[in-house]
Short mmCIF file of C-alpha atoms in Angstrom, two decimals:
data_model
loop_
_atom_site.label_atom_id
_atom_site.label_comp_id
_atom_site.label_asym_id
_atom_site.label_seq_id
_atom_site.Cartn_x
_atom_site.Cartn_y
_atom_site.Cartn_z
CA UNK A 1 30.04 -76.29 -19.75
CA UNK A 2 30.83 -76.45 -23.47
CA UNK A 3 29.62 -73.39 -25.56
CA UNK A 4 29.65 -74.08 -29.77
CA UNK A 5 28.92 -71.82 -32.28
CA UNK A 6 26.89 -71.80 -35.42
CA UNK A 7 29.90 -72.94 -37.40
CA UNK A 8 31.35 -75.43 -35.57
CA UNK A 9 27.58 -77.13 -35.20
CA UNK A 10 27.61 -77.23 -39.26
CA UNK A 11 30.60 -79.62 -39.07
CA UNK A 12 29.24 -81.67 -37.24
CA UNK A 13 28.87 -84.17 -40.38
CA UNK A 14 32.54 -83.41 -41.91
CA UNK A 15 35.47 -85.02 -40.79
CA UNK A 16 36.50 -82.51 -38.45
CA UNK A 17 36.34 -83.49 -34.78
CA UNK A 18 33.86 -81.21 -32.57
CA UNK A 19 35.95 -78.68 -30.51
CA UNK A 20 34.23 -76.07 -28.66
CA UNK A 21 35.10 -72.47 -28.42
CA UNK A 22 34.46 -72.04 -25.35
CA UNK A 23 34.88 -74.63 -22.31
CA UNK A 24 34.27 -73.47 -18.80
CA UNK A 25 35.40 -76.10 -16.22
CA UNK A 26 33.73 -75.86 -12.57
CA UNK A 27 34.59 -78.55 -9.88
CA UNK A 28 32.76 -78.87 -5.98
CA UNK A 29 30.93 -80.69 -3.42
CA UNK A 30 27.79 -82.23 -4.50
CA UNK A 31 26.27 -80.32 -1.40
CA UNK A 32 26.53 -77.10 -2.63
CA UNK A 33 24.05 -77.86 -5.16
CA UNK A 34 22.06 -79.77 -2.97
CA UNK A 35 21.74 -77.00 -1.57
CA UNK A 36 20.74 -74.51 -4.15
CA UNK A 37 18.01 -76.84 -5.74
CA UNK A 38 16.98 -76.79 -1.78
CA UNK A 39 16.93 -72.80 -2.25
CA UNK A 40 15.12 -73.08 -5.34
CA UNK A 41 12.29 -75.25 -4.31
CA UNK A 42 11.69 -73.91 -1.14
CA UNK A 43 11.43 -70.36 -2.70
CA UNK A 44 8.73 -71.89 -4.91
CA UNK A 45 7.28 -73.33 -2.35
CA UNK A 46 6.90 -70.36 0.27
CA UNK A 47 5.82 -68.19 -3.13
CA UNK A 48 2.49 -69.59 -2.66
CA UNK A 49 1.81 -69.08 1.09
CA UNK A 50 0.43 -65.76 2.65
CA UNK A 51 3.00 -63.75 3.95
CA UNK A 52 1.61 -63.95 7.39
CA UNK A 53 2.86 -67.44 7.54
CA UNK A 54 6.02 -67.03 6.11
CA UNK A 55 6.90 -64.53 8.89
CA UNK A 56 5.72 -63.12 11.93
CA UNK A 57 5.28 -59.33 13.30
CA UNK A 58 7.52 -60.02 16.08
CA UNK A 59 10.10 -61.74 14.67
CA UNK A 60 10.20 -58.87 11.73
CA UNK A 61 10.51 -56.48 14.69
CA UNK A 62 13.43 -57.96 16.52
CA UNK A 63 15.31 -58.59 13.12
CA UNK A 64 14.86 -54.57 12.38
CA UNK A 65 15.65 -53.42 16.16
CA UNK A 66 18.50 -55.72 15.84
CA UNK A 67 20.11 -53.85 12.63
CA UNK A 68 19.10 -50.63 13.39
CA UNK A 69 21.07 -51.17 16.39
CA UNK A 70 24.33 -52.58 14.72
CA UNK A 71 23.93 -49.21 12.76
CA UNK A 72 23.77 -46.82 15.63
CA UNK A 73 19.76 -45.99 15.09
CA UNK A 74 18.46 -46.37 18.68
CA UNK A 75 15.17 -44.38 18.21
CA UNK A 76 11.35 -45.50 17.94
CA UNK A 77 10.59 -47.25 14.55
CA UNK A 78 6.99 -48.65 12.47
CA UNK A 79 7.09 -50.93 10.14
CA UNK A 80 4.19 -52.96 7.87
CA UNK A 81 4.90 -55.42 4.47
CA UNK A 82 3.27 -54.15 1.45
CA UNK A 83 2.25 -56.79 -1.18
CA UNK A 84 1.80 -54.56 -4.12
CA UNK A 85 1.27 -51.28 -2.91
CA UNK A 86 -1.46 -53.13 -0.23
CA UNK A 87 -1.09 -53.07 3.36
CA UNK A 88 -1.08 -57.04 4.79
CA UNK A 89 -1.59 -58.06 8.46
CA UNK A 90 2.63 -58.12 9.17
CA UNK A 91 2.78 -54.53 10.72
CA UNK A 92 3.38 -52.78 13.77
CA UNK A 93 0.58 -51.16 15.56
CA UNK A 94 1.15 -47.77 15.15
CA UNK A 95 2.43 -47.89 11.22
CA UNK A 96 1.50 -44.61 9.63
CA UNK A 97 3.02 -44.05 5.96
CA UNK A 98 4.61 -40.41 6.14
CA UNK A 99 6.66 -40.08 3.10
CA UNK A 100 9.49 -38.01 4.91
CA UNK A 101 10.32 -40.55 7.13
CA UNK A 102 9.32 -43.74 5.38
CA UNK A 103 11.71 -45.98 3.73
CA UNK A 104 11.10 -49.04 1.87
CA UNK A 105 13.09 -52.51 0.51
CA UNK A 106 11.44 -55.02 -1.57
CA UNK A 107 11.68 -58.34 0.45
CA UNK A 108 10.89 -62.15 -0.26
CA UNK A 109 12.09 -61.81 -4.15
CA UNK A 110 11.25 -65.34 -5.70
CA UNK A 111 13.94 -67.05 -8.01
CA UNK A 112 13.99 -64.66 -11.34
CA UNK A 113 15.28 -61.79 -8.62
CA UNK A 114 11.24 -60.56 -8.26
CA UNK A 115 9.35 -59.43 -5.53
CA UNK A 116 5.34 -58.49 -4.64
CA UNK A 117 6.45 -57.34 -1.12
CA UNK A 118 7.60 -54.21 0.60
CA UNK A 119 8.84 -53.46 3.41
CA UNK A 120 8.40 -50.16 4.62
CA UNK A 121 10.09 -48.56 7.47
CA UNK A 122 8.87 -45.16 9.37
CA UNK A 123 10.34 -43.06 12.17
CA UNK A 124 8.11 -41.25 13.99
CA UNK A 125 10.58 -39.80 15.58
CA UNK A 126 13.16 -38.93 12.97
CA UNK A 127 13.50 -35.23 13.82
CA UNK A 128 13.78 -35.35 17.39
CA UNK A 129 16.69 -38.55 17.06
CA UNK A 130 18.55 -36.41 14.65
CA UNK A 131 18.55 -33.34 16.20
CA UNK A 132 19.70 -35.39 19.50
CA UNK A 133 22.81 -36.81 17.46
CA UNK A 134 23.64 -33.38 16.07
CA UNK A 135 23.13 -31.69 19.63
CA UNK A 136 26.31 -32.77 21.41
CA UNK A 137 28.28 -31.06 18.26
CA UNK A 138 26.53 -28.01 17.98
CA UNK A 139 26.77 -27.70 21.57
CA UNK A 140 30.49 -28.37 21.00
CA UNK A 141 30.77 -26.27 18.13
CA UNK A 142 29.03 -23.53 20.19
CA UNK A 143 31.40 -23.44 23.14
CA UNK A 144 34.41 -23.12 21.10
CA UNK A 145 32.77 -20.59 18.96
CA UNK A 146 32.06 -18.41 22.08
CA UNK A 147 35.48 -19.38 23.78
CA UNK A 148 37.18 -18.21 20.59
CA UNK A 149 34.88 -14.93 20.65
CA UNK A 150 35.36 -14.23 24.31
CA UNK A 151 39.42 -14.55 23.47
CA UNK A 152 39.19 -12.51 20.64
CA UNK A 153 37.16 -9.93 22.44
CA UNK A 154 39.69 -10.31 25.34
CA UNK A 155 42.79 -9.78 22.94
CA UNK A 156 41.30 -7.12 21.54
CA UNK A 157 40.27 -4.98 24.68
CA UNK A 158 43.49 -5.83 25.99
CA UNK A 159 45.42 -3.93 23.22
CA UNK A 160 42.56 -1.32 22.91
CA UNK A 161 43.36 -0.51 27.33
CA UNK A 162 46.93 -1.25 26.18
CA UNK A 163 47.23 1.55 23.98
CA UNK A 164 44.67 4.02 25.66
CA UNK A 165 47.41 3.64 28.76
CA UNK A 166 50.19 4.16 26.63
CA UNK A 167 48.98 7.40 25.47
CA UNK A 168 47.90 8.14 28.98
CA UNK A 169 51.62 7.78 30.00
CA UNK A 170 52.86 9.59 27.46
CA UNK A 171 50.34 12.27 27.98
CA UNK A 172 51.23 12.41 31.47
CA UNK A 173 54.25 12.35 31.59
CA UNK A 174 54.50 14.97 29.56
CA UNK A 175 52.37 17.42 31.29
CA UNK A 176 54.39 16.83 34.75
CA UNK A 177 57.71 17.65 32.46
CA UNK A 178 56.33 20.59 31.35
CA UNK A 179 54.60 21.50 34.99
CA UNK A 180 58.36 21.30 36.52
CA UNK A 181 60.29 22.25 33.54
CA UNK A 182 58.94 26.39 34.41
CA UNK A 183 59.23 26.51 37.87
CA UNK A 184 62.78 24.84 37.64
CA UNK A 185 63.49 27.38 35.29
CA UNK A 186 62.09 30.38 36.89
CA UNK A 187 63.82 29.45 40.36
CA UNK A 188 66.90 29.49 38.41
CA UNK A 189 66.47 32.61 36.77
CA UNK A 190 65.80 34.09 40.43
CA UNK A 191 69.00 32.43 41.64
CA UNK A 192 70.72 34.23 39.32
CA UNK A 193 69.44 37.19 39.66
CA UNK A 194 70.26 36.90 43.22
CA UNK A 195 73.72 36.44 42.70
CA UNK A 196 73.95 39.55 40.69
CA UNK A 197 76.02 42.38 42.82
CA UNK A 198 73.66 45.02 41.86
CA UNK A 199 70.70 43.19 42.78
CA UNK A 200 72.17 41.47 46.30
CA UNK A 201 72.42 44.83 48.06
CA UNK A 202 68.69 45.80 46.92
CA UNK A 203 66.72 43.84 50.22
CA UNK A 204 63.53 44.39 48.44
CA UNK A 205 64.28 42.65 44.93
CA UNK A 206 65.95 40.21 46.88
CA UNK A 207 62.71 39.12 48.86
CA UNK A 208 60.93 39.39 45.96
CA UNK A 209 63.42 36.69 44.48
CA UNK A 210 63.13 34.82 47.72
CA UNK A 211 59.54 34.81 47.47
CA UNK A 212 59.36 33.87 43.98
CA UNK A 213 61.42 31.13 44.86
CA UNK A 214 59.30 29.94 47.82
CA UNK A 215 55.92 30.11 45.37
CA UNK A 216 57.79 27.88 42.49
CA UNK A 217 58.99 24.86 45.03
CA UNK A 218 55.68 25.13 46.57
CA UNK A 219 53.95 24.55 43.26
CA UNK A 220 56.15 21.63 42.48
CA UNK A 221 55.44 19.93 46.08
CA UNK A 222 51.87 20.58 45.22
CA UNK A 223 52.27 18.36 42.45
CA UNK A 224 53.89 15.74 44.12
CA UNK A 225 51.83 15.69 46.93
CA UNK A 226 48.64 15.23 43.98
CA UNK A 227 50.31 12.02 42.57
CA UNK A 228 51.01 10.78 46.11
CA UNK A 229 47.76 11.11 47.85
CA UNK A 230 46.36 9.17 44.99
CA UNK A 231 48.86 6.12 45.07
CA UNK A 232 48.15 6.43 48.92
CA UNK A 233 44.13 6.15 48.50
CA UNK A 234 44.76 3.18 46.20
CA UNK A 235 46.76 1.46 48.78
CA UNK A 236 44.08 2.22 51.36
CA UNK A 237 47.13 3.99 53.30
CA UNK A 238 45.40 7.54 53.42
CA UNK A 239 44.16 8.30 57.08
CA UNK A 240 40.69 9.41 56.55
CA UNK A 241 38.83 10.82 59.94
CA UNK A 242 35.48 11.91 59.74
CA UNK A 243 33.82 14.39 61.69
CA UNK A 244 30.38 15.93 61.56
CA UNK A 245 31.21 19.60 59.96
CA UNK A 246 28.38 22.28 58.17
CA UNK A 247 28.88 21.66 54.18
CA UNK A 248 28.46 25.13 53.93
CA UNK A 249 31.31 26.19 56.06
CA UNK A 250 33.45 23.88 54.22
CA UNK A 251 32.54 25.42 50.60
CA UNK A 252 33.82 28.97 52.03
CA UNK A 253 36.88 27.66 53.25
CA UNK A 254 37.13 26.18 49.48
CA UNK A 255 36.39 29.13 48.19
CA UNK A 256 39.14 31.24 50.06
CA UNK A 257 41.63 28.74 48.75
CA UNK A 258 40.87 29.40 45.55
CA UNK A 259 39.96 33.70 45.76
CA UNK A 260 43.80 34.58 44.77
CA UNK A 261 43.07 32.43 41.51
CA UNK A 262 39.76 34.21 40.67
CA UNK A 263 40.90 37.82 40.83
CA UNK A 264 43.80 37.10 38.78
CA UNK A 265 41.43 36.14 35.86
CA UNK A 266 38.80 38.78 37.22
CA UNK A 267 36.48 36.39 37.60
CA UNK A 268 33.08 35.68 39.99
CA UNK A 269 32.19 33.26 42.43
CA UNK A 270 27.90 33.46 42.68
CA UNK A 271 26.91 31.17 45.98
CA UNK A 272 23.25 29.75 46.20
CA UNK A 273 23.12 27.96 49.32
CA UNK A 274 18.99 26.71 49.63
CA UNK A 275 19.95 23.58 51.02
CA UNK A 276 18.10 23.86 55.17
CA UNK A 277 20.31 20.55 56.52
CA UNK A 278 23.62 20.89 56.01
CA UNK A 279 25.65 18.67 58.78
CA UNK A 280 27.42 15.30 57.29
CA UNK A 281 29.81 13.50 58.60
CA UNK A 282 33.19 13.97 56.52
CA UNK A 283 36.87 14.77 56.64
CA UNK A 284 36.98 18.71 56.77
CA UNK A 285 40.80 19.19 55.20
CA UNK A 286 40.33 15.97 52.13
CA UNK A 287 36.88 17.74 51.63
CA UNK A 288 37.78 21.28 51.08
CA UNK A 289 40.03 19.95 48.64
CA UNK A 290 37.49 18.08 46.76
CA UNK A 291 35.96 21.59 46.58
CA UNK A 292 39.04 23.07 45.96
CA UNK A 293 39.86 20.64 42.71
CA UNK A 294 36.28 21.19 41.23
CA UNK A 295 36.32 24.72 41.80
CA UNK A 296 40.26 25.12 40.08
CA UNK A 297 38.90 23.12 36.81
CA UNK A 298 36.05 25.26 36.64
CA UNK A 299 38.60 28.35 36.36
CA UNK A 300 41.18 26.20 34.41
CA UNK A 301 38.70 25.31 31.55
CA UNK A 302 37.00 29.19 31.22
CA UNK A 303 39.19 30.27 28.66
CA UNK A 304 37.08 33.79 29.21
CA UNK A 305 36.49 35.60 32.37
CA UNK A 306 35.70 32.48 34.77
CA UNK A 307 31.78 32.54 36.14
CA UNK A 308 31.27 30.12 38.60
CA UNK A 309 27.76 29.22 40.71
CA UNK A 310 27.53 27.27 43.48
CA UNK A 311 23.99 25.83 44.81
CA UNK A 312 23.35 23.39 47.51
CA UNK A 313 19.79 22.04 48.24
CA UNK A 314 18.30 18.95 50.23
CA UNK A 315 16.52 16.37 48.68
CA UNK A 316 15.36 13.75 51.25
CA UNK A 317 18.58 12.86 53.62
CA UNK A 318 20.85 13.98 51.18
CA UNK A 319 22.56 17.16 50.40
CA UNK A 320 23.34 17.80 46.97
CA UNK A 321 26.12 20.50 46.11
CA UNK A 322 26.54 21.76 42.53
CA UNK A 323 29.57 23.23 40.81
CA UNK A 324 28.24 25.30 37.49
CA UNK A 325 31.02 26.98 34.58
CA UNK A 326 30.73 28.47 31.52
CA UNK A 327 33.86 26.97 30.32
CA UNK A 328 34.97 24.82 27.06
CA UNK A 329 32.24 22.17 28.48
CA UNK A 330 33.66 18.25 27.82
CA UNK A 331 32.21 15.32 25.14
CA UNK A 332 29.86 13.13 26.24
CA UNK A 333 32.87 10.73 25.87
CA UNK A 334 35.03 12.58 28.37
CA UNK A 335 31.96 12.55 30.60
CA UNK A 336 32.16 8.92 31.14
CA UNK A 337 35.74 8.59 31.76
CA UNK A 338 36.71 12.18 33.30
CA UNK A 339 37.11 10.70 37.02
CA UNK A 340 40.01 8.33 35.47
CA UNK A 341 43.19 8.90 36.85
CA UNK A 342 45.40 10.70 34.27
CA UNK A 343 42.83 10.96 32.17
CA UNK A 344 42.52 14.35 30.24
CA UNK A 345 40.01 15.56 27.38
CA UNK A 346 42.77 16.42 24.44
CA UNK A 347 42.10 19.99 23.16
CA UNK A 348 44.35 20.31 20.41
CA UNK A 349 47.43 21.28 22.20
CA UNK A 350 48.41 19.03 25.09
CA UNK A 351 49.30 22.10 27.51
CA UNK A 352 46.75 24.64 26.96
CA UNK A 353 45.20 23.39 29.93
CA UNK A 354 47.89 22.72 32.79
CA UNK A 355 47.01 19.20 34.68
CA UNK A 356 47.83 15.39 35.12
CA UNK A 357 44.21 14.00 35.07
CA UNK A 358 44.59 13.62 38.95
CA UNK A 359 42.51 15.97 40.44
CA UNK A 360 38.95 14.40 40.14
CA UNK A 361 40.49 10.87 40.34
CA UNK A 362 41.30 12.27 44.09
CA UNK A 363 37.46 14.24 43.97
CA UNK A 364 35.97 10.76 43.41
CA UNK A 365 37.83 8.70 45.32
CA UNK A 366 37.26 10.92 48.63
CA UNK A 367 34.07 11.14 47.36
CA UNK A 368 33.07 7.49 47.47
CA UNK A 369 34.80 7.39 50.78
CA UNK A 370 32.26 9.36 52.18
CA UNK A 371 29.40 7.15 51.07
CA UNK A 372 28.39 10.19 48.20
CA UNK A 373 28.02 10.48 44.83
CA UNK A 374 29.85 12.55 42.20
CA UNK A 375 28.85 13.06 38.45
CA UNK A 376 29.19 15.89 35.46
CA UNK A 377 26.85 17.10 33.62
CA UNK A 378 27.87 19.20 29.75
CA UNK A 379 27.76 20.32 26.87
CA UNK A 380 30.75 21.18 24.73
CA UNK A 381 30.89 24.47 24.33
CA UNK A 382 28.60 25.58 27.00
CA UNK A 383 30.02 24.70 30.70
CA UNK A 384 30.04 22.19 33.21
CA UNK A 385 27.87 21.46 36.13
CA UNK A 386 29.67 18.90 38.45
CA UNK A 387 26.77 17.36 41.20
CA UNK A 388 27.91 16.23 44.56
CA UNK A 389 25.17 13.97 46.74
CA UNK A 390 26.57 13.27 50.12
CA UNK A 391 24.63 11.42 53.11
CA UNK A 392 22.95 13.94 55.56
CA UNK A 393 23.74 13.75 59.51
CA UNK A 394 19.95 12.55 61.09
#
């Protein structure tokens, strides 16, 4: 191919030989265009048949299944040729044009690049396919979402219990420093005053010393004896015999335990007993001290003159025994978690109120021993009402 310009055409009748200025050199088989006149006739050829015999409806639907497939599209498809915005017979039964999920390619273009004809592809289905591609990762994307929640949650719970037992600790172990610390020190002090000639030869000081003495170690093997029958109900190690035993003969044995405590502060003890049945089947010594513990927080947390009730009643086969104070009354935050184990309401100074948070740990473990139920009700400021249900005796 030989391209001239203008000027080099206007010498053509000089002297000057003809020289092109541009020459574009192309060699090849005399096949390959064989084969493109072939292309260009036929095209002109099919141009003038209907489209229905140029292709069929089945073999247009194998040739889309077939690439849809090679794509990864494997959902339910309509399709119909257009010839100028006209529907012609080569459709699919079901072809309905919905402009969301219609697409469309011009097809059979003639030999200046041109086309009449459309095809136009729907998916019914497009929705439901997508969403069924897209479920597997959003169910993925779900589960690690919630795992890393869950461990998040976890972690964070963990260092929240973490810390609440720390302080626990802490808190207990300095209450049971303190709680030993004074009796150590006042059996000391008695020692020593023992020891002093002028005291030795007095017999009555001397007892008094004695018996001074006797009280402190007692109160310290009280305390022991508090942290070990706990660690022994945990361990399942506490012997536990039941007996059938009048409720009400156990509350006045409680209440005799705890008389000495009562006077001291000048307080009252008001007993309402309505309740008709009154035999269950429980463990007479573990019980009285249940009573016992409720009855010495009532007087431990009346920073007035302690004023204590106690009512029983029956309601159906149960006997229900309630423990009422006027006291400092607890949060309803210190409600839910009072019958912890070394748990203890803080009340500005850690040992206004003498205690390891073991006492109704023990209350509700015996408690649930016996098949019962123990709860508080309060309001800060205005007392305490702690409710025992236990399983009558039919």
């Amino acid at each position: 191919t030989e391209v001239y310009s203008d000027k080099s055409i206007d010498k053509i009748g000089g002297s000057q030989s003809l020289i092109p200025d541009i020459k574009i050199e192309k060699s090849g088989n005399l096949n390959v265009l064989d084969n493109a006149s072939f292309e260009i006739f036929y095209k002109d050829f099919a141009s003038v048949l209907p489209i229905q015999e140029r292709v069929t409806k089945e073999t247009l639907n194998k040739m889309i299944r077939k690439e849809l497939l090679e794509s990864g599209v494997d959902t339910k498809f309509e399709f119909s040729v257009y010839n100028n915005n006209l529907a012609t017979n080569v459709k699919s039964g079901d072809f309905k044009y919905n402009k969301e999920a219609t697409y469309s390619i011009p097809v059979f273009t003639d030999n200046e690049g041109n086309s009449k004809y459309q095809l136009l592809v729907t998916f019914p289905q497009k929705k439901k396919f997508l969403l069924s591609e897209l479920v597997s990762i959003t169910i993925l994307s779900i589960v690690f979402t919630l795992i890393i929640i869950i461990a998040y949650s976890s972690a964070l719970n963990q260092l929240i219990r973490q810390r609440q037992i720390s302080e626990i600790k802490n808190d207990f172990i300095n209450n049971m420093t303190h709680e030993f610390k004074t009796p150590i020190a006042t059996i000391n002090l008695a020692l020593d005053a023992i020891k002093n000639p002028k005291i030795i030869d007095d017999k009555d000081k001397v007892l008094r010393y004695l018996q001074m003495i006797k009280d402190e170690n007692k109160r310290m093997h009280a305390q022991v004896e508090n942290v070990l029958r706990i660690s022994k109900l945990e361990k399942k190690e506490l012997d536990i015999s039941k007996e059938s035993n009048n409720i009400h003969e156990i509350i006045e044995d409680a209440i005799d335990h705890v008389n000495l405590i009562i006077e001291d502060r000048q307080g009252t003890i008001k007993c309402d007993f309505k309740a008709v049945r009154t035999t269950v089947l429980i463990n007479d010594v573990h019980f009285t001290n249940v009573i016992v513990n409720i009855l010495e927080n009532a007087v431990k947390y009346s920073p007035n003159t302690p004023e204590i009730e106690i009512l029983t009643e029956n309601i159906k086969d149960m006997v229900i025994i309630k423990v009422k104070d006027k006291g400092l009354g607890m949060s309803k935050v210190a409600q839910k978690r009072v019958f912890e184990k070394f748990y203890r309401e803080h009340t500005g100074d850690i040992h206004n109120v003498k205690g390891h948070g073991l006492g109704l740990a023990y209350v509700k473990r015996i408690v649930d021993d016996h098949n019962g139920h123990v709860y508080v009700e309060s309001e800060k400021g205005k007392g305490s009402t702690f409710i025992i249900k236990l399983p009558l005796i039919n």
